[in-house]
Short mmCIF file of C-alpha atoms in Angstrom, two decimals:
data_model
loop_
_atom_site.label_atom_id
_atom_site.label_comp_id
_atom_site.label_asym_id
_atom_site.label_seq_id
_atom_site.Cartn_x
_atom_site.Cartn_y
_atom_site.Cartn_z
CA MET F 1 -19.34 27.50 -2.12
CA ARG F 2 -18.09 30.95 -0.31
CA GLU F 3 -16.71 33.65 -2.08
CA ARG F 4 -13.62 33.49 -0.07
CA THR F 5 -11.76 30.35 -0.82
CA LEU F 6 -8.53 28.72 -1.51
CA ARG F 7 -9.91 26.37 -4.18
CA GLY F 8 -8.10 26.13 -7.21
CA LYS F 9 -5.86 29.04 -6.31
CA VAL F 10 -2.49 27.43 -5.62
CA ALA F 11 -0.85 24.40 -6.54
CA VAL F 12 1.87 21.81 -5.47
CA ALA F 13 5.23 22.53 -7.58
CA GLY F 14 7.56 20.11 -5.82
CA ILE F 15 7.63 17.30 -3.29
CA GLY F 16 10.99 16.24 -1.57
CA GLU F 17 11.79 13.62 1.04
CA THR F 18 15.05 12.55 2.73
CA THR F 19 16.03 8.93 3.50
CA TYR F 20 13.88 8.03 6.48
CA TYR F 21 15.57 6.37 9.66
CA LYS F 22 14.62 4.86 12.88
CA HIS F 23 14.57 7.49 15.56
CA GLY F 24 17.85 8.70 16.89
CA LYS F 25 19.61 7.17 13.60
CA ALA F 26 19.63 9.87 11.14
CA PRO F 27 23.62 10.62 10.53
CA ASP F 28 22.83 14.22 9.69
CA SER F 29 21.46 17.20 11.91
CA GLU F 30 18.05 18.32 11.73
CA PHE F 31 18.96 21.28 10.03
CA LYS F 32 20.62 19.60 7.11
CA LEU F 33 18.01 17.13 7.01
CA ALA F 34 15.63 20.20 6.44
CA LEU F 35 17.65 21.52 3.83
CA MET F 36 17.99 18.30 1.77
CA ALA F 37 14.53 17.70 1.58
CA ILE F 38 13.73 21.17 0.79
CA LEU F 39 16.50 21.11 -2.06
CA ALA F 40 14.94 17.82 -3.09
CA ALA F 41 11.51 19.44 -3.38
CA CYS F 42 12.93 22.38 -5.56
CA LYS F 43 14.88 19.74 -7.83
CA ASP F 44 11.33 17.97 -8.27
CA ALA F 45 9.86 21.38 -9.34
CA GLY F 46 12.59 22.41 -11.47
CA ILE F 47 12.84 25.80 -9.01
CA ASP F 48 16.02 27.34 -7.91
CA PRO F 49 16.13 27.29 -4.22
CA ARG F 50 16.65 31.05 -4.16
CA GLU F 51 13.01 31.65 -5.53
CA ILE F 52 11.56 30.39 -2.40
CA ASP F 53 10.31 33.35 -0.19
CA GLY F 54 8.17 31.74 2.45
CA PHE F 55 8.30 28.86 5.08
CA ALA F 56 5.74 27.07 6.93
CA SER F 57 5.95 24.31 9.59
CA TYR F 58 4.17 23.00 12.80
CA SER F 59 4.69 20.54 15.60
CA ASN F 60 6.93 23.22 16.94
CA ASP F 61 9.86 22.61 14.18
CA ARG F 62 13.26 23.70 15.59
CA ASN F 63 14.55 24.83 12.28
CA ASP F 64 14.67 28.74 12.15
CA PRO F 65 13.17 29.97 8.65
CA SER F 66 15.67 33.02 8.57
CA ARG F 67 18.82 30.11 8.97
CA ILE F 68 17.36 27.94 6.28
CA ALA F 69 16.54 31.15 3.93
CA ALA F 70 20.39 32.21 4.43
CA ALA F 71 21.41 28.71 3.64
CA LEU F 72 19.63 28.38 0.62
CA GLY F 73 20.44 31.62 -0.53
CA THR F 74 16.85 32.85 -0.67
CA ARG F 75 16.58 36.40 -2.18
CA GLU F 76 14.20 37.60 -0.20
CA LEU F 77 12.03 36.17 3.04
CA ARG F 78 8.53 37.28 2.78
CA PHE F 79 6.68 35.12 4.93
CA SER F 80 7.19 32.79 7.86
CA ASN F 81 4.90 30.35 9.71
CA MET F 82 4.30 28.04 12.42
CA GLN F 83 1.19 26.19 13.31
CA TRP F 84 0.52 25.47 17.20
CA GLY F 85 0.27 22.13 18.41
CA GLY F 86 2.41 19.12 18.94
CA GLY F 87 2.52 15.90 16.73
CA GLY F 88 0.96 15.85 13.51
CA GLY F 89 -2.58 17.95 13.91
CA GLY F 90 -0.92 20.97 11.76
CA GLY F 91 0.24 19.08 8.95
CA ALA F 92 -2.55 19.92 6.72
CA ALA F 93 -2.89 23.29 8.22
CA ALA F 94 0.67 23.98 7.46
CA ILE F 95 -0.18 23.62 3.80
CA GLY F 96 -3.35 25.86 4.11
CA ASN F 97 -1.09 28.54 5.93
CA ALA F 98 1.49 28.27 3.01
CA SER F 99 -1.19 28.40 0.45
CA ALA F 100 -3.19 30.99 1.90
CA ALA F 101 0.20 33.12 1.81
CA VAL F 102 0.22 32.35 -1.61
CA ALA F 103 -2.93 32.81 -2.83
CA THR F 104 -3.27 36.26 -1.15
CA GLY F 105 0.31 37.68 -2.28
CA LEU F 106 2.06 37.57 0.64
CA ALA F 107 4.60 35.38 -1.04
CA ASP F 108 5.13 33.43 -4.61
CA CYS F 109 6.96 30.15 -3.50
CA VAL F 110 6.38 28.79 0.03
CA VAL F 111 7.89 25.67 1.31
CA VAL F 112 6.19 23.50 3.97
CA PHE F 113 8.56 21.15 5.73
CA ARG F 114 9.01 19.12 8.78
CA SER F 115 12.25 17.81 9.95
CA LEU F 116 13.19 15.20 12.59
CA ALA F 117 16.84 14.17 14.25
CA GLN F 118 15.74 12.57 17.69
CA GLY F 119 19.45 11.67 18.32
CA GLN F 120 20.33 15.55 18.18
CA PHE F 121 17.43 16.15 20.41
CA ALA F 122 15.20 14.25 22.94
CA ARG F 123 13.12 11.20 21.85
CA PHE F 124 9.64 12.89 20.48
CA GLY F 125 7.47 10.06 22.04
CA GLN F 126 9.15 9.69 25.26
CA GLY F 127 6.99 10.78 28.16
CA PRO F 128 7.48 13.86 29.84
CA GLN F 129 10.78 14.22 32.02
CA SER F 130 9.98 17.37 34.18
CA PRO F 131 9.63 17.84 37.93
CA THR F 132 6.50 20.08 37.24
CA ILE F 133 3.44 19.80 35.02
CA GLN F 134 0.89 21.96 33.78
CA GLY F 135 -2.20 22.21 31.35
CA ASP F 136 -3.86 19.18 30.22
CA MET F 137 -1.10 16.88 32.20
CA ALA F 138 -2.05 18.28 35.48
CA PHE F 139 -5.50 16.59 35.46
CA GLN F 140 -3.91 13.33 33.58
CA ALA F 141 -0.62 12.50 35.23
CA PRO F 142 -1.47 12.12 38.62
CA TYR F 143 -4.08 9.21 37.42
CA GLY F 144 -1.12 7.42 35.53
CA LEU F 145 -2.05 8.97 31.85
CA MET F 146 1.53 9.63 31.09
CA SER F 147 1.74 8.98 27.20
CA PRO F 148 -0.22 9.55 24.29
CA GLY F 149 -1.07 6.09 23.87
CA GLN F 150 -2.69 5.75 27.24
CA ARG F 151 -4.84 9.06 26.53
CA TYR F 152 -5.98 8.02 23.51
CA ALA F 153 -6.79 4.50 24.11
CA MET F 154 -9.42 5.82 26.49
CA LYS F 155 -11.26 7.92 23.77
CA VAL F 156 -11.01 4.92 21.19
CA ASN F 157 -12.26 2.44 23.78
CA ARG F 158 -15.17 4.63 24.62
CA PHE F 159 -15.96 4.93 20.96
CA MET F 160 -15.89 1.18 20.22
CA HIS F 161 -18.07 0.65 23.38
CA ASP F 162 -20.56 3.06 22.21
CA HIS F 163 -20.75 1.63 18.34
CA GLY F 164 -19.84 -1.79 18.99
CA VAL F 165 -16.78 -1.46 16.91
CA LYS F 166 -14.73 -4.93 17.08
CA GLN F 167 -10.78 -5.14 17.16
CA GLU F 168 -10.71 -6.65 13.56
CA ALA F 169 -11.45 -2.96 12.56
CA LEU F 170 -8.37 -1.39 13.93
CA ARG F 171 -6.58 -4.57 12.58
CA ALA F 172 -7.83 -3.76 9.08
CA ILE F 173 -6.10 -0.31 9.21
CA ALA F 174 -2.76 -1.60 10.35
CA LEU F 175 -2.76 -4.33 7.56
CA ALA F 176 -3.33 -1.58 5.13
CA SER F 177 -0.33 0.48 6.00
CA TYR F 178 2.00 -2.64 6.11
CA HIS F 179 0.61 -3.98 2.81
CA HIS F 180 1.14 -0.72 1.00
CA ALA F 181 4.74 -0.27 2.70
CA GLN F 182 5.74 -3.52 0.81
CA ALA F 183 5.48 -2.00 -2.68
CA ASN F 184 7.18 1.23 -0.99
CA PRO F 185 10.83 0.93 -1.01
CA ARG F 186 11.37 4.30 1.02
CA ALA F 187 9.25 2.61 3.69
CA VAL F 188 11.12 1.55 6.93
CA MET F 189 8.88 -1.24 7.05
CA HIS F 190 9.27 -2.40 3.38
CA GLY F 191 10.18 -6.07 3.34
CA LYS F 192 8.49 -6.55 6.87
CA PRO F 193 4.95 -7.69 5.92
CA LEU F 194 2.13 -8.01 8.40
CA ASP F 195 -0.64 -10.48 8.84
CA GLU F 196 -3.64 -11.17 10.77
CA LYS F 197 -2.12 -13.79 13.13
CA THR F 198 1.14 -11.84 13.70
CA TYR F 199 -1.03 -8.82 14.66
CA ASP F 200 -3.39 -10.67 16.75
CA GLU F 201 -0.19 -12.14 18.68
CA SER F 202 1.48 -8.94 18.91
CA ARG F 203 1.80 -7.51 22.31
CA TRP F 204 -0.59 -4.89 24.22
CA ILE F 205 0.88 -1.32 24.31
CA VAL F 206 -2.42 -0.13 25.75
CA GLU F 207 -5.78 -1.76 25.02
CA PRO F 208 -7.30 -1.53 22.29
CA PHE F 209 -3.74 -0.75 20.78
CA HIS F 210 -1.43 -3.83 19.97
CA LEU F 211 1.99 -2.87 18.85
CA TYR F 212 1.05 -2.67 15.27
CA ASP F 213 -2.03 0.16 16.26
CA CYS F 214 0.82 2.63 17.29
CA CYS F 215 3.19 4.76 14.80
CA MET F 216 6.55 4.58 14.66
CA GLU F 217 9.26 7.07 15.89
CA ASN F 218 11.65 8.12 12.97
CA ASP F 219 14.08 10.86 11.75
CA GLY F 220 14.17 12.49 8.45
CA ALA F 221 12.67 15.32 6.47
CA ALA F 222 9.68 16.29 3.94
CA ALA F 223 8.98 19.40 2.16
CA VAL F 224 6.28 20.38 -0.31
CA ILE F 225 6.50 23.81 -2.42
CA ILE F 226 3.44 25.54 -3.10
CA VAL F 227 2.98 28.10 -6.05
CA PRO F 228 0.17 30.18 -7.73
CA ALA F 229 -2.17 27.94 -9.80
CA GLU F 230 -1.11 30.03 -12.73
CA ARG F 231 2.32 28.67 -12.60
CA ALA F 232 0.94 25.32 -12.96
CA LYS F 233 1.15 25.23 -16.74
CA ASP F 234 5.30 25.46 -16.35
CA LEU F 235 5.21 23.00 -13.67
CA LYS F 236 7.58 19.89 -14.53
CA HIS F 237 4.71 17.44 -13.08
CA ARG F 238 0.87 17.06 -13.51
CA PRO F 239 -0.52 19.92 -11.00
CA SER F 240 -1.92 18.82 -7.65
CA TYR F 241 -4.38 22.01 -6.87
CA LEU F 242 -5.36 22.68 -3.10
CA LEU F 243 -9.04 22.24 -3.22
CA SER F 244 -9.37 22.75 0.36
CA ALA F 245 -7.83 22.94 3.76
CA ALA F 246 -9.54 23.33 7.24
CA GLY F 247 -8.15 23.20 11.00
CA GLY F 248 -9.74 23.66 14.41
CA SER F 249 -11.57 21.70 16.85
CA HIS F 250 -15.16 21.77 18.04
CA HIS F 251 -16.69 23.68 20.99
CA ARG F 252 -14.48 23.55 24.27
CA CYS F 253 -11.95 21.04 23.03
CA GLY F 254 -9.38 22.61 24.93
CA ALA F 255 -11.32 22.06 28.32
CA PRO F 256 -11.96 18.41 27.98
CA SER F 257 -13.36 16.29 30.77
CA HIS F 258 -13.59 12.50 30.47
CA ASN F 259 -17.21 12.32 30.96
CA ASP F 260 -17.88 14.80 27.97
CA PRO F 261 -20.51 13.54 25.70
CA THR F 262 -18.08 14.35 22.66
CA TYR F 263 -15.19 12.71 24.50
CA ALA F 264 -14.70 9.78 21.81
CA SER F 265 -13.86 12.06 19.26
CA ALA F 266 -11.18 12.54 16.80
CA ASN F 267 -12.11 16.56 16.83
CA PHE F 268 -13.14 16.74 13.28
CA THR F 269 -16.98 17.26 13.57
CA SER F 270 -16.56 20.92 12.98
CA VAL F 271 -13.77 20.95 10.86
CA ALA F 272 -14.80 18.37 8.13
CA PRO F 273 -18.21 20.47 6.83
CA HIS F 274 -15.73 23.28 6.07
CA LEU F 275 -13.24 21.18 4.47
CA TYR F 276 -15.89 19.82 2.04
CA GLU F 277 -17.87 23.19 1.43
CA MET F 278 -14.64 24.75 0.48
CA ALA F 279 -13.58 22.10 -1.98
CA GLY F 280 -17.03 21.57 -3.56
CA VAL F 281 -16.65 17.62 -2.92
CA LYS F 282 -18.52 15.13 -0.98
CA PRO F 283 -16.84 11.72 0.71
CA SER F 284 -17.87 9.44 -2.27
CA ASP F 285 -15.80 11.74 -4.76
CA VAL F 286 -12.58 11.03 -2.62
CA ASP F 287 -10.58 8.39 -4.63
CA VAL F 288 -7.99 7.80 -1.92
CA LEU F 289 -7.17 8.81 1.43
CA GLN F 290 -4.39 9.36 3.51
CA SER F 291 -5.24 9.63 7.41
CA TYR F 292 -2.50 10.19 9.79
CA GLU F 293 -2.33 7.22 12.28
CA ASN F 294 -0.81 8.30 15.68
CA PHE F 295 -3.08 5.02 16.56
CA THR F 296 -5.42 3.17 14.11
CA GLY F 297 -8.34 4.11 16.68
CA GLY F 298 -7.94 7.90 15.58
CA VAL F 299 -8.13 6.77 11.90
CA MET F 300 -11.11 4.97 12.57
CA MET F 301 -12.76 8.02 14.15
CA SER F 302 -11.57 10.34 11.79
CA ILE F 303 -13.24 8.32 8.75
CA VAL F 304 -16.42 8.30 10.28
CA GLU F 305 -16.02 11.96 11.25
CA HIS F 306 -15.27 12.97 7.44
CA GLY F 307 -18.50 11.12 6.45
CA PHE F 308 -16.76 7.70 4.66
CA CYS F 309 -19.02 5.81 7.08
CA ALA F 310 -21.15 5.73 9.95
CA PRO F 311 -20.13 4.77 13.37
CA GLU F 312 -22.50 1.70 13.36
CA GLU F 313 -20.85 0.65 9.75
CA ALA F 314 -17.38 0.65 11.01
CA ASN F 315 -17.22 -3.12 11.31
CA ASP F 316 -18.27 -3.74 7.89
CA PHE F 317 -16.63 -0.63 6.34
CA LEU F 318 -13.04 -1.02 7.70
CA VAL F 319 -12.00 -4.37 6.34
CA PRO F 320 -8.71 -4.99 4.38
CA GLU F 321 -10.36 -5.29 0.63
CA ASN F 322 -12.15 -2.12 1.13
CA LEU F 323 -8.53 -0.27 2.23
CA TYR F 324 -6.32 -1.84 -0.30
CA ALA F 325 -5.10 -0.12 -3.19
CA PRO F 326 -5.91 -0.02 -6.37
CA SER F 327 -9.49 -1.75 -6.21
CA GLY F 328 -10.61 -0.71 -2.39
CA LYS F 329 -13.43 1.46 -1.96
CA LEU F 330 -11.27 3.84 0.04
CA PRO F 331 -7.66 2.95 -0.80
CA LEU F 332 -5.88 3.98 2.73
CA ASN F 333 -2.44 4.99 3.60
CA THR F 334 -1.04 4.03 0.13
CA SER F 335 2.48 4.78 1.02
CA GLY F 336 2.50 3.03 4.31
CA GLY F 337 1.69 5.86 6.24
CA ASN F 338 2.74 6.81 9.90
CA LEU F 339 2.65 3.08 10.85
CA ALA F 340 5.04 1.49 8.11
CA GLU F 341 6.31 4.07 5.64
CA CYS F 342 7.64 6.86 8.26
CA TYR F 343 6.60 9.02 10.87
CA MET F 344 7.30 12.29 9.66
CA HIS F 345 4.29 13.91 11.69
CA GLY F 346 2.54 13.31 8.48
CA LEU F 347 3.84 15.36 6.02
CA GLU F 348 4.89 12.20 4.04
CA LEU F 349 1.06 11.69 3.80
CA GLN F 350 0.54 14.93 2.06
CA ILE F 351 3.39 14.07 -0.42
CA GLU F 352 1.79 10.40 -1.10
CA ALA F 353 -1.79 12.53 -1.71
CA VAL F 354 0.28 14.65 -4.54
CA ARG F 355 1.90 11.25 -5.76
CA GLN F 356 -1.35 9.75 -6.31
CA ILE F 357 -2.62 12.90 -8.30
CA ARG F 358 0.50 12.60 -10.32
CA GLY F 359 -0.08 8.93 -10.98
CA GLU F 360 3.48 8.11 -9.17
CA SER F 361 2.35 6.01 -6.25
CA THR F 362 4.09 2.75 -5.64
CA SER F 363 0.35 1.80 -4.65
CA GLN F 364 -1.23 3.61 -7.53
CA VAL F 365 -4.96 4.27 -7.51
CA PRO F 366 -6.21 4.38 -11.17
CA LYS F 367 -7.38 7.95 -12.40
CA VAL F 368 -7.18 9.89 -9.31
CA ASP F 369 -8.86 13.23 -9.14
CA VAL F 370 -9.71 13.86 -5.59
CA SER F 371 -6.84 12.82 -3.26
CA MET F 372 -7.55 13.87 0.78
CA VAL F 373 -5.45 14.00 3.83
CA ILE F 374 -6.49 14.06 7.36
CA ALA F 375 -3.81 15.33 9.98
CA GLY F 376 -3.56 14.34 13.23
CA PRO F 377 -6.53 12.95 14.82
CA MET F 378 -7.41 13.43 18.70
CA VAL F 379 -4.91 16.20 19.48
CA THR F 380 -6.19 19.92 18.91
CA PRO F 381 -6.16 21.43 16.76
CA VAL F 382 -6.36 19.21 14.06
CA SER F 383 -6.61 19.88 10.47
CA SER F 384 -7.34 18.39 6.77
CA CYS F 385 -6.95 19.29 3.31
CA ILE F 386 -8.20 18.11 -0.57
CA PHE F 387 -5.85 18.28 -3.50
CA GLY F 388 -7.40 17.84 -7.01
CA SER F 389 -6.23 17.40 -10.44
CA GLU F 390 -7.36 19.79 -13.23
CA ALA F 391 -10.24 17.97 -14.08
CA THR F 392 -11.64 19.21 -10.82
CA LEU F 393 -11.46 22.90 -11.41
#
């Protein structure tokens, strides 16, 4: 284990969310939603909002930390940070950035937040509406790859072809998310169960993605408060200690080609070893997993690249009975995740990981000591983190 580490040095003090809405349906502004989630996290932690002295976000969140600090009455703003990258690849990295600030004394109480109100601004998942293109899109749009679904379908198709993975493996991931959402009254898809027949007969978005393989688009906000571990004894809830956080991507991931040998990747091959090394745990030690679903194919590749199964084992491992809480081998996305709870760019997955440590999930796994989150597969950079109970320290 490395001498320089975040392991056990910080803990989650509070978690907070607003109501989750379909995209464009939030009645409040994005800024107000952010404040509502942060205040909810403060109440959950039993912390005065004026104690917050740092802010961390990702995915180009539009809410300026100085304005939030002023609205909260923050006594002093000591840290502000934004993780590069769109989508949810920075969800765990933002937790890591906030944790690093707290662990090194840059700040004492940092909130990680994400807020979306797509009726106030543009729809996030809509294809680019621009007269010019640059970067990766200059090499994709002329060939018709206009949306994330189109781009990532090619990677997943390649992975499934190379390793003989069947459509049923993707279906199992979708079924698990919808199964858990039926126990979660916060979930947008609560009360709307999914079965195999409905999945199979749903329309193709782009092969191999059926409708139910694709994440929702939602409005709302979520927040997580990080404090030093020594404050854990004073927290209202069972502490969730950060065991590790890792982010990045593999060699030349930012210069991709469509015949690259590493093309069929979720971009975690170099990230996962750092994650486990800092945490001091193995995949077999993980009690429950929250894995970001932009598309179910990304979840499949992420599970493989984090060592839960070999590519050739995906058909046998990714079956509903292995993924359902409370008794599956690897309970997955136990709040419903991006597919069925809410697409808050994955911060709701971080909150669910903490709930599992606390024993407060609506699909609780018995005796959770190690709770893991994977953020934003197939984008770059990506990130992951692991939370642990006091028993892991």
